[in-house]
XYZ file of C-alpha atoms in Angstrom:
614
model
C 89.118 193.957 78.108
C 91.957 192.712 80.322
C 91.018 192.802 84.313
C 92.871 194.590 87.411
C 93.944 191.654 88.952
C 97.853 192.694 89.620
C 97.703 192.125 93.850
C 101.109 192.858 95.252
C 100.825 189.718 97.433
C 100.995 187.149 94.643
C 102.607 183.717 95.897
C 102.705 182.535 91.959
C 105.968 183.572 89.923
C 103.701 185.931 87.822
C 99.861 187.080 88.190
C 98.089 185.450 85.118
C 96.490 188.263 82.614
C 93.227 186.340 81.107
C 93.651 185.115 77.453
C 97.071 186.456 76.878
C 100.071 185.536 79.407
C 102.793 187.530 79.725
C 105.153 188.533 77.221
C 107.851 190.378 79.191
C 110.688 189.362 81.691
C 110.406 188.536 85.207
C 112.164 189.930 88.026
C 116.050 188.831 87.517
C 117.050 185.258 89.307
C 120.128 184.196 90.096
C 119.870 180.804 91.291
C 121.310 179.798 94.375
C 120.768 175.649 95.103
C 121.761 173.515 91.687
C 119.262 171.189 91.244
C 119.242 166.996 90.693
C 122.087 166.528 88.241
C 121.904 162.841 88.695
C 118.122 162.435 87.727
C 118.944 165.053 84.725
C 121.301 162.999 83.340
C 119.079 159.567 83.394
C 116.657 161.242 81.429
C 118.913 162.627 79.179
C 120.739 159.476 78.892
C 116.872 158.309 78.071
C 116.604 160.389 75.384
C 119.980 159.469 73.545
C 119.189 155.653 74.355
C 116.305 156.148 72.237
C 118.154 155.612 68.954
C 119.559 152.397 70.253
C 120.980 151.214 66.679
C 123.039 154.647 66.591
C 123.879 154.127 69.927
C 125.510 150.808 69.913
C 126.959 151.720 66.453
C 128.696 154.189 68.307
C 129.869 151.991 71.461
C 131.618 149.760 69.049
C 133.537 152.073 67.181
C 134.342 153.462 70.528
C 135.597 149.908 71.976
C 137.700 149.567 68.633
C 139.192 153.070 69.003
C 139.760 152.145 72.756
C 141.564 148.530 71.843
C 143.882 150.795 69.356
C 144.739 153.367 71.416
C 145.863 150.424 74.241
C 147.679 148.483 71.884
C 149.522 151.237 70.466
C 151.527 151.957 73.581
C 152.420 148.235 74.124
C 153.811 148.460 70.316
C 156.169 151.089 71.089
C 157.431 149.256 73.963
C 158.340 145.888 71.614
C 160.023 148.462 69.108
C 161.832 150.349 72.017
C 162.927 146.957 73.555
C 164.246 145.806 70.356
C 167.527 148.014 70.926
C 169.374 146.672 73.524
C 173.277 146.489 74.576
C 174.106 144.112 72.090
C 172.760 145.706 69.178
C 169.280 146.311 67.284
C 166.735 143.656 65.975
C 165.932 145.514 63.155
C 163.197 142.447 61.695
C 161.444 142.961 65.372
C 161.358 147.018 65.105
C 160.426 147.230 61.294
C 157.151 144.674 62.260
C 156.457 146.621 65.245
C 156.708 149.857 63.964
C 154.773 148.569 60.671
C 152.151 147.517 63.140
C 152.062 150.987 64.791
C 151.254 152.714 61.573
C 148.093 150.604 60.982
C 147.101 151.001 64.467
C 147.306 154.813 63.785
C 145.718 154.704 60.323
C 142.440 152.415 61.492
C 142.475 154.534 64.611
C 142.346 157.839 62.254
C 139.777 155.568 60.192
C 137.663 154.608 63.165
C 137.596 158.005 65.110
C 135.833 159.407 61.682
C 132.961 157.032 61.976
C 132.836 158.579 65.462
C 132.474 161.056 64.576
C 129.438 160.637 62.088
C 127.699 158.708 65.199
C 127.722 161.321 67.435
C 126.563 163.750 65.328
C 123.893 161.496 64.241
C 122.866 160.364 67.359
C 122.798 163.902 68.858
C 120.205 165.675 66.412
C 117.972 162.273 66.401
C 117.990 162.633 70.565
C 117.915 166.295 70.517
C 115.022 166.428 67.584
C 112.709 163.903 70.086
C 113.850 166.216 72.803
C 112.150 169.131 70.692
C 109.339 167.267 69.280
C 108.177 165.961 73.017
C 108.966 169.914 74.652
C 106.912 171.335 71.661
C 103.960 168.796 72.136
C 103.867 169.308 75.675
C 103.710 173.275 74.873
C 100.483 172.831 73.169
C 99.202 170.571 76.126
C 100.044 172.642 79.049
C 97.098 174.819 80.638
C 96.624 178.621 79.916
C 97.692 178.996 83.305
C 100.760 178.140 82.766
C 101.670 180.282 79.653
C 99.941 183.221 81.719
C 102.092 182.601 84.348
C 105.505 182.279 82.790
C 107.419 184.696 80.206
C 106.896 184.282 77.082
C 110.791 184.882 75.923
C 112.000 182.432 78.634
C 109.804 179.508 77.059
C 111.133 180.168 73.837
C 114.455 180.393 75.554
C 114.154 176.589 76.814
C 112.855 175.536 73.264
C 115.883 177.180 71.134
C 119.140 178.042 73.388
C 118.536 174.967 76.144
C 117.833 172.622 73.352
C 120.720 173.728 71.358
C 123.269 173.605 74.226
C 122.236 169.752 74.799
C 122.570 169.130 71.306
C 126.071 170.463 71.116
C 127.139 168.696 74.094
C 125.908 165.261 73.054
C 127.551 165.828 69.704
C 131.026 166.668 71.287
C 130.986 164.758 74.688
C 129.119 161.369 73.844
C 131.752 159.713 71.951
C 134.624 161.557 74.418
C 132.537 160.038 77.627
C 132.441 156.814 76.489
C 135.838 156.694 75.168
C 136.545 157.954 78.553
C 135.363 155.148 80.648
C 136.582 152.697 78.291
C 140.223 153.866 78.248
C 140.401 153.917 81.916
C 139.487 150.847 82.856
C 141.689 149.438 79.669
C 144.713 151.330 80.696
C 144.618 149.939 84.641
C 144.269 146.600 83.629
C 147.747 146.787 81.919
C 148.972 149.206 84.330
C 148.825 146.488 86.941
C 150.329 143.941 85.026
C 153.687 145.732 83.877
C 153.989 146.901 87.870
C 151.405 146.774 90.651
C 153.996 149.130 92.440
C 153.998 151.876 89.258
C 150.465 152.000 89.324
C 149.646 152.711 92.994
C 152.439 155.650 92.457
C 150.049 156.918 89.394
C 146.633 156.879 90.656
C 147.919 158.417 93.826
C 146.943 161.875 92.636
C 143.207 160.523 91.707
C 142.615 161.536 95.101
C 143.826 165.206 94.501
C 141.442 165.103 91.441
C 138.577 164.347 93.009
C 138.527 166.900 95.834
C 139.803 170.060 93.192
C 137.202 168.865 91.064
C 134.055 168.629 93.889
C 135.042 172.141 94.823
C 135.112 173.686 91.141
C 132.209 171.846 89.912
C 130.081 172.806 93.158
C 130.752 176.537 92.653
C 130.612 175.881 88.751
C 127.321 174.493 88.251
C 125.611 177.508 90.347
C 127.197 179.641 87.845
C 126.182 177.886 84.907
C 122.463 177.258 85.636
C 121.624 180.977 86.785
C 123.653 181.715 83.350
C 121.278 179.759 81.258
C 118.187 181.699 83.804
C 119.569 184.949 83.134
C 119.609 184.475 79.269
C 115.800 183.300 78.961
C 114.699 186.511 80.628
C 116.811 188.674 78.232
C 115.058 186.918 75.799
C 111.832 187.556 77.262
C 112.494 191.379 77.773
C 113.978 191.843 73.666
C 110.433 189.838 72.368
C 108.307 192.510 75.265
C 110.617 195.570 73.560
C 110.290 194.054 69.762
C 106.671 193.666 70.120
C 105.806 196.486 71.593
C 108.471 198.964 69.713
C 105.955 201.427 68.336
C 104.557 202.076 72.012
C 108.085 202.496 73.575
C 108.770 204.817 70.596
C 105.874 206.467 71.135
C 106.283 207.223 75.005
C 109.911 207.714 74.651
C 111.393 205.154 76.588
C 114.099 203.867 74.840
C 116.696 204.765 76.966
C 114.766 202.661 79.815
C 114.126 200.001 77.860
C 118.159 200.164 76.974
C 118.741 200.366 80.454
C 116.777 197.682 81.709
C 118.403 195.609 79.132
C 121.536 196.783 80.132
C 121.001 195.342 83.541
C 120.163 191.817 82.692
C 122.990 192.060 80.784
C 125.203 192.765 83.317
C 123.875 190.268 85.696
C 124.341 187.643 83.093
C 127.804 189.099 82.182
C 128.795 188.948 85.790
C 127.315 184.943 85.914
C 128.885 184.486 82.617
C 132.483 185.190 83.919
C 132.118 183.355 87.438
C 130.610 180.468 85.550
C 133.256 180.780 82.782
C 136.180 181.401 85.794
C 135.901 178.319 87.275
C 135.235 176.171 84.245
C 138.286 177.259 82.179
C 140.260 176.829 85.046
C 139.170 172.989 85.400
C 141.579 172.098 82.700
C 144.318 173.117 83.475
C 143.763 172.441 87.267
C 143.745 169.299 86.476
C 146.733 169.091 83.271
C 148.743 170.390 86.362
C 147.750 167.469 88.778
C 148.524 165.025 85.860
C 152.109 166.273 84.919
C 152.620 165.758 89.194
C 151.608 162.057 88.618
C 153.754 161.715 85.494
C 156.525 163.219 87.235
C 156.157 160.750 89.841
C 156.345 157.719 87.695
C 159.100 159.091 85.872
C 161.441 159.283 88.554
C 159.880 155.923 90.387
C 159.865 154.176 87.242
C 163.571 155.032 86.201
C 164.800 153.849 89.788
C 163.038 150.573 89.049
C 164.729 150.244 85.812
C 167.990 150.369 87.337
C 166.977 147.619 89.419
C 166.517 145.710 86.509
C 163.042 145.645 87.771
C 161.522 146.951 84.355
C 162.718 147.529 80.584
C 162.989 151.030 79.278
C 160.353 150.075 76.643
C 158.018 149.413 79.745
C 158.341 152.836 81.643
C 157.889 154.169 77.798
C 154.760 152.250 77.886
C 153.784 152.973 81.301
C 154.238 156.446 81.066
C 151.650 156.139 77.918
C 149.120 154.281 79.519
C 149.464 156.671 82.608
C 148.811 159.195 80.341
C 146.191 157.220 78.779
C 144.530 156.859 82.491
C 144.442 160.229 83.465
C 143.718 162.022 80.023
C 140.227 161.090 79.663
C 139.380 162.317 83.638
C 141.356 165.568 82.119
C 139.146 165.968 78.814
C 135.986 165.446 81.319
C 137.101 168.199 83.286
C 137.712 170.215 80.347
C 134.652 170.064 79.276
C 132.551 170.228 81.971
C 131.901 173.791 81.666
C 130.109 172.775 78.494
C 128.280 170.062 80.149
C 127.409 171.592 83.390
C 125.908 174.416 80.897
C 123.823 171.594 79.522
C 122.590 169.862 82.444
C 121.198 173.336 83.789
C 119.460 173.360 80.207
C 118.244 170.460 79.895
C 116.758 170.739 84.309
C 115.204 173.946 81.987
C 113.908 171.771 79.499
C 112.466 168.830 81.681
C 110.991 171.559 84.104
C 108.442 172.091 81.621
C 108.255 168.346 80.417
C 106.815 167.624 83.983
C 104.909 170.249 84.066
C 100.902 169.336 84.420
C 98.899 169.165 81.383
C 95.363 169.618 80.703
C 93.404 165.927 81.045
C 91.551 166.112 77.944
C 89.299 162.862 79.332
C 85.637 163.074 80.664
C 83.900 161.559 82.932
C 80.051 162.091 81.410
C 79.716 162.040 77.764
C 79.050 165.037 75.594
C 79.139 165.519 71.979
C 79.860 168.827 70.489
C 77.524 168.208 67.705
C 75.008 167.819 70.192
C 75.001 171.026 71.989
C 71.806 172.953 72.145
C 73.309 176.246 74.085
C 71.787 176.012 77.490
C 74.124 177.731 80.104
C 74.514 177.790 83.777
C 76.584 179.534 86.319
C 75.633 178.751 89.561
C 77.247 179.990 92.596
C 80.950 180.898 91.192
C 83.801 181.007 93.708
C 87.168 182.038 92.191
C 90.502 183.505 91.761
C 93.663 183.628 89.964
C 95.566 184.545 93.132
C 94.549 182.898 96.101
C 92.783 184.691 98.691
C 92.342 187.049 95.948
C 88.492 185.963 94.865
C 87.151 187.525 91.237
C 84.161 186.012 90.670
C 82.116 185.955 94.192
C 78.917 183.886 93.968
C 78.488 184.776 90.428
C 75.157 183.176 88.824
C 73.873 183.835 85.519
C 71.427 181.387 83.450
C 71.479 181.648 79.692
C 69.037 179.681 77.576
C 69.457 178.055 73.943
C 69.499 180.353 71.338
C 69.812 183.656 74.007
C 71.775 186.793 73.042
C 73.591 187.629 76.427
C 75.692 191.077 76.778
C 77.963 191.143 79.869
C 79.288 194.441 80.629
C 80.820 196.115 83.760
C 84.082 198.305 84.822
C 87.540 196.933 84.186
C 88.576 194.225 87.036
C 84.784 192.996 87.333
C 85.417 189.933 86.133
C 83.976 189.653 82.814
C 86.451 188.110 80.777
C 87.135 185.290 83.350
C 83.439 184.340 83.250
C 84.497 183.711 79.437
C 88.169 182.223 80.405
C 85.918 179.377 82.903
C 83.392 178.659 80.501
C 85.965 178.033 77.763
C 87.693 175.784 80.725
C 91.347 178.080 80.605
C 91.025 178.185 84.030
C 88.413 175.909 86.474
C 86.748 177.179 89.110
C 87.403 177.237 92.587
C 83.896 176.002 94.064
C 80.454 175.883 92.141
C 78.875 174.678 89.131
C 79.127 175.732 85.383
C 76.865 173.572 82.927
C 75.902 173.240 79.708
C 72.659 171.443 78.523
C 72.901 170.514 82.323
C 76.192 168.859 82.192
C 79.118 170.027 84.829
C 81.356 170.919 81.840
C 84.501 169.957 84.812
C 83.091 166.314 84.256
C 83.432 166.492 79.939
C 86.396 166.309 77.310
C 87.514 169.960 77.115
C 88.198 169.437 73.120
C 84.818 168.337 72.941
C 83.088 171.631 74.849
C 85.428 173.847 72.824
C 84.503 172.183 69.861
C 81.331 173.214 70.819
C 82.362 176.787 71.360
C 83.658 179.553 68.809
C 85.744 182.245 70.583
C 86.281 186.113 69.552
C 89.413 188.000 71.446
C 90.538 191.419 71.498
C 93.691 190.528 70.585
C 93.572 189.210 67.281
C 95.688 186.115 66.478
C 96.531 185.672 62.502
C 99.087 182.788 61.652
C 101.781 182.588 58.571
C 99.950 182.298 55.488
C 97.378 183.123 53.216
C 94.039 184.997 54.285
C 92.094 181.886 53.540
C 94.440 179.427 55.910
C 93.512 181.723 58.039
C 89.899 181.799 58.078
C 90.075 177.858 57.403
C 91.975 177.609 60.630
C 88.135 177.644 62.130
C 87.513 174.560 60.421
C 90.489 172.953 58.190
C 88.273 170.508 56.364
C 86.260 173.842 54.906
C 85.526 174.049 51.200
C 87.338 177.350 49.233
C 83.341 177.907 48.630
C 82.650 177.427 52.506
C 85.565 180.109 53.162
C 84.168 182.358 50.635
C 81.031 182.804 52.167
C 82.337 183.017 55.585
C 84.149 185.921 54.985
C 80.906 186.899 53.320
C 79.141 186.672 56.160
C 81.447 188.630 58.179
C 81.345 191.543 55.654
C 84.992 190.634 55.156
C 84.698 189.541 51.566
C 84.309 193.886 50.855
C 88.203 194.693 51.880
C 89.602 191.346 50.443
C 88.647 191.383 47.235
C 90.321 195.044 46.779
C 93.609 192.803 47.524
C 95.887 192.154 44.511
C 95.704 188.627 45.372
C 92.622 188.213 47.224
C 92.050 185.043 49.295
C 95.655 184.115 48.330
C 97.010 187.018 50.412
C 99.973 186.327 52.542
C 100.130 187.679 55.315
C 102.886 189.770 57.105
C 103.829 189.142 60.834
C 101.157 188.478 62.825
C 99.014 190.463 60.106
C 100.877 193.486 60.161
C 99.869 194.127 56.716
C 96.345 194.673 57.530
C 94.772 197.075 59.659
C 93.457 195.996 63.061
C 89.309 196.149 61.409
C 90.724 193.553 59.170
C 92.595 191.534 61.043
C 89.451 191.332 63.310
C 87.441 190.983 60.444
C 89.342 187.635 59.443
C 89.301 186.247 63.258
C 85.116 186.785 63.164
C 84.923 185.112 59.478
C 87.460 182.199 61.314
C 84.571 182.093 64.015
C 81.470 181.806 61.376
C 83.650 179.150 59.442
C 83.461 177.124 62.690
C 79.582 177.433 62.991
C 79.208 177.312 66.712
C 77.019 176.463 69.230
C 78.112 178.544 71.127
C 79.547 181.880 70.389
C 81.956 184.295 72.489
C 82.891 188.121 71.566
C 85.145 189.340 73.884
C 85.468 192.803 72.978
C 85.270 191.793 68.986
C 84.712 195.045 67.830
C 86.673 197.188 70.301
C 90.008 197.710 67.550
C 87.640 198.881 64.337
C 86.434 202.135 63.527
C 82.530 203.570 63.347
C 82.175 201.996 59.810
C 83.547 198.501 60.090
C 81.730 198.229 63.232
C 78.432 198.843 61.937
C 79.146 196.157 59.188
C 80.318 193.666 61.826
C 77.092 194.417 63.704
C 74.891 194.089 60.785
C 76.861 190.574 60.306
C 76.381 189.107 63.650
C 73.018 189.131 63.725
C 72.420 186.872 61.109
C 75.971 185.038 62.608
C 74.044 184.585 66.240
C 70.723 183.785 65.244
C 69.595 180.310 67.158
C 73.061 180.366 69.047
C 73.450 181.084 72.317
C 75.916 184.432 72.159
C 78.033 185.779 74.826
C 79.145 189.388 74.179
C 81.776 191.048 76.536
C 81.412 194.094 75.365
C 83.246 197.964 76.716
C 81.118 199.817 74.070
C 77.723 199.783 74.885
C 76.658 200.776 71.308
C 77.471 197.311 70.478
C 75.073 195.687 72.493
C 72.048 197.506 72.733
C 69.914 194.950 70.708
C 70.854 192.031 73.287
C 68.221 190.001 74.478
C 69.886 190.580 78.058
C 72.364 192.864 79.125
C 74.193 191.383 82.683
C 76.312 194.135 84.693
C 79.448 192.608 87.064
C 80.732 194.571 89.623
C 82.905 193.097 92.330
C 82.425 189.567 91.161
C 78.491 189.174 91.235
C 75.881 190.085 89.091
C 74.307 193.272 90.190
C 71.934 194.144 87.368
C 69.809 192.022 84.344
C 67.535 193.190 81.718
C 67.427 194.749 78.291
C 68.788 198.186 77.220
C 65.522 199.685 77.487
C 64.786 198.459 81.237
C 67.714 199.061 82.590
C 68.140 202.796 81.720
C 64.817 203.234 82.927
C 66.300 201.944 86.552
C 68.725 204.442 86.128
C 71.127 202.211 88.227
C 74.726 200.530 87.589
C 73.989 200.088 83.506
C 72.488 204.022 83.391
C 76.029 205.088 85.400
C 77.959 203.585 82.939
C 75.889 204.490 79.646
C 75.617 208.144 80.655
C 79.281 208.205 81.471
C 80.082 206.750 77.845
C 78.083 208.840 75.919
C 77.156 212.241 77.988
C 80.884 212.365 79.087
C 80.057 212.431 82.838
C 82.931 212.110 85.089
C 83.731 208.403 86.595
């Protein structure tokens, strides 16, 4: 049963829901400061580094590309210098030009490997960009996946991840082309005319400040785009997954027009973004045609000097254009890279993100668990200055059958979300078998522990990789009796294909008593020490309950059982029955007792089942 914890005064992104995390959309951003593009791009460049064979592969086509494209210009000025007043040399032009078409053909040649680098080295850095994002998924705390939407981490696993992978592919080889080609083409610059070359990179100054101002306004643009389109994501998988309820209550047209909204605001970042990063190019084409219009007119007044040959300004004119294309294709595409520098900021926002130390300080074997619980003196709270539990204490012994029940928001499922270590406490002591379970392995103490939800959770596949998801290394013959024990065996072997049943979507091909039905035979397959219901039979009818219960008796016998329980049908046999309100245990004893005390436990049973007003 999910707790009231939703305080207005929240200082965290989103308030945490216990066990679950939220699945919809956050209030709309639109970020304002970029963030660190230069430590982005060292980590990116980590990541491509990473295939260093590929990598150097790929410089070396690039420097032979490069070497072509710089010789080719000097070529045409041999051929163009072989006409002259006193005739043509046409031995000198035929070589030259026969030159220049193998200079084209190996560059054609060349720029084709190029192109089978890049792609190559893009999917192997962008698939161990996915592999370490999807590793550290699994590794990062409940709190964090309670406390971020759902859509928007799917968002930075699929559209962030993609848009780096594109840009690698396209802009690796062009970037390093880029950087080669300029510093090739001012060497030779400055040795056909010094004079020529000053006149040429005059406008790199130009460049530089339209560029800082476009970029600046750009890359605002660009990462609240990339923002924007996690938290549509987020609101379609909130409107998908919860279509039958927004059918139900007839809100389509609000969910429509909430999704029109984020639309809007990412249509409106979309154009700004898109605005100033078409108009790089040709910002920049036109600042390049001013420098070539410059040497033109320089360079023909030196040739009538007799300063220069008309093959050289040919040539110079190529290798200015050589200089300044590549700082044009950058600016070109920096649209597309800006776009993947914000999603890759995404991307590494979650890489550095803190993840649960699995390490302990004091040993403890699951194996070795007897069941012996203790909460002493609880202090905490999802939101701070927002407390929960308030000096909760409960002792359990080995073997106990404990039922914890109480009115929503009293803080029974978080006893359940501390002992299974989701979230840690804020001051006191939880221990089992005496050990402060903050001081051992948390995959050992949930090895220890089999857990129950609600919310049932059934994965792709058959009904009996499901149930052996409690323990993969389980016989078909240990599975079979599992679902046995959890009087599941009854509704699966009316299925056509039994234990071979695939599943639909999340189970949707099963009724909710099933589904829950599988999760319980997952939890038997485990064969705690410890065992946690939290609400387990709250989505089944009269009849599948009665089975479950008749099941869990034998399933809890000498195991220490926790039972969070809103039906108090379901927990009348309990050895104790504990009653939160406000954070603290207020009431303890069995079903008999504490109706006969006619306090906080009779309240709430005569309000369940003599329909007395709350």
């Amino acid at each position: 049963m999910a707790e009231n914890r939703n305080s207005s005064a929240a200082p965290q992104p989103m308030i945490p829901r216990p066990g679950g995390g939220r699945r919809g959309p956050g209030p709309v951003m639109v970020v304002e400061k970029p963030k660190n593009a230069k430590e982005t791009l060292i980590k990116l460049i980590k990541y491509i580094g990473s295939s260093r064979a590929i990598f150097i592969g790929l410089i070396i086509v690039m420097l032979i590309i490069t070497a072509l494209n710089l010789v080719a210009p000097s070529l045409q000025r041999s051929a163009i210098d072989a006409i002259s007043a006193d005739g043509v040399d046409f031995v000198k032009m035929g070589n030259m030009l026969a030159l220049l078409l193998l200079t084209y053909a190996l560059n054609a040649v060349f720029t084709y490997f190029q192109g089978i680098f890049s792609a190559k080295l893009s999917q192997f850095a962008v698939r161990k960009m996915r592999t370490d994002l999807f590793a550290k998924l699994v590794r990062l705390p409940i709190k964090y996946t309670d406390t971020h939407p759902h859509g928007d981490l799917m968002s930075r696993m699929t559209n962030d991840v993609e848009n780096v992978s594109t840009t690698v592919s396209q802009s690796i080889g062009s970037l390093i082309s880029s950087v080669l080609t300029v510093i090739g083409s001012l060497v030779i610059m400055i040795y056909y005319s010094p004079l020529l070359t000053l006149i040429s990179i005059s406008t790199i100054v130009l460049t530089i400040i339209v560029s800082a101002f476009m970029s600046r306004n750009m890359r605002k643009y660009f990462i609240a785009e990339q923002t924007l389109l996690g938290t549509l994501n987020g609101h379609i998988e909130e409107i998908v997954t919860g279509c039958k309820t927004v059918t139900a209550y007839n809100k389509q047209k609000d969910a429509a027009d909430k999704f029109d909204g984020i639309s809007a605001n990412l249509k409106k970042a979309g154009i700004k973004a898109q605005i100033f990063g078409g108009a790089m190019g040709p910002s920049m084409n036109v600042i390049s045609n001013i420098g070539f219009l410059l040497v033109a007119v320089f360079g023909g007044k030196l040739a009538l000097e007799g300063a220069i040959t008309i093959g050289t300004i040919q040539a110079f004119i190529l290798y200015s254009k050589q200089f300044s294309r590549p700082i044009n294709e950058i600016a070109n595409q920096y649209a597309q890279i800006q776009s993947a520098i914000a999603g890759a900021e995404r991307v590494f926002d979650i890489m550095e993100a803190e993840t649960e130390s699995e390490a302990g300080e004091i040993e403890f074997h699951s194996e070795d668990v007897k069941g012996d619980i203790s909460f002493k003196n609880i202090q905490f709270s999802y939101v701070p200055e927002k407390p929960v539990l308030k000096g909760f204490d409960l002792e359990v012994k080995s073997g106990e059958k404990i039922a914890i029940v109480g009115a929503t928001g009293s803080g029974k499922t978080t006893v359940v979300n501390l002992l299974m270590r989701f979230y840690d406490v804020d001051s006191g002591t939880i221990t089992i078998d005496g050990k402060d379970i903050s001081k051992v392995s948390k995959s050992e103490l949930r090895e220890a522990i089999a857990i129950v939800l609600q919310d049932t959770v059934l994965w792709d596949g058959t009904i009996a990789d499901n149930i052996r998801y409690g323990r993969l290394s389980a016989s078909n013959e240990e599975v079979l009796n599992a679902a046995e024990s959890a009087n599941a065996d009854v509704f699966i072997d009316r299925l056509k294909d039994g234990y071979e049943t695939r599943l639909s979507e999340s189970g949707s091909n099963l009724s909710q008593g099933q589904q829950q039905l599988l999760s319980i035979s997952r939890a038997v397959l485990k064969d705690p020490k410890i065992l946690i219901l939290d609400e387990a039979t709250s989505s089944v009818d009269t009849r599948t309950e009665m089975n479950i219960q008749s099941a869990m008796v034998a399933l809890m016998k000498n195991r220490t059982s926790l039972i969070i329980a809103h039906r108090l049908s379901t927990i009348r046999d309990a050895d104790r029955i504990i009653v939160v309100d406000n954070g603290r245990v207020i009431e303890s004893g069995n079903h008999e007792e504490l109706l006969a005390n006619k306090g906080a436990y009779y309240r709430l049973y005569k309000n369940q089942f003599e329909g007395i007003a709350t």
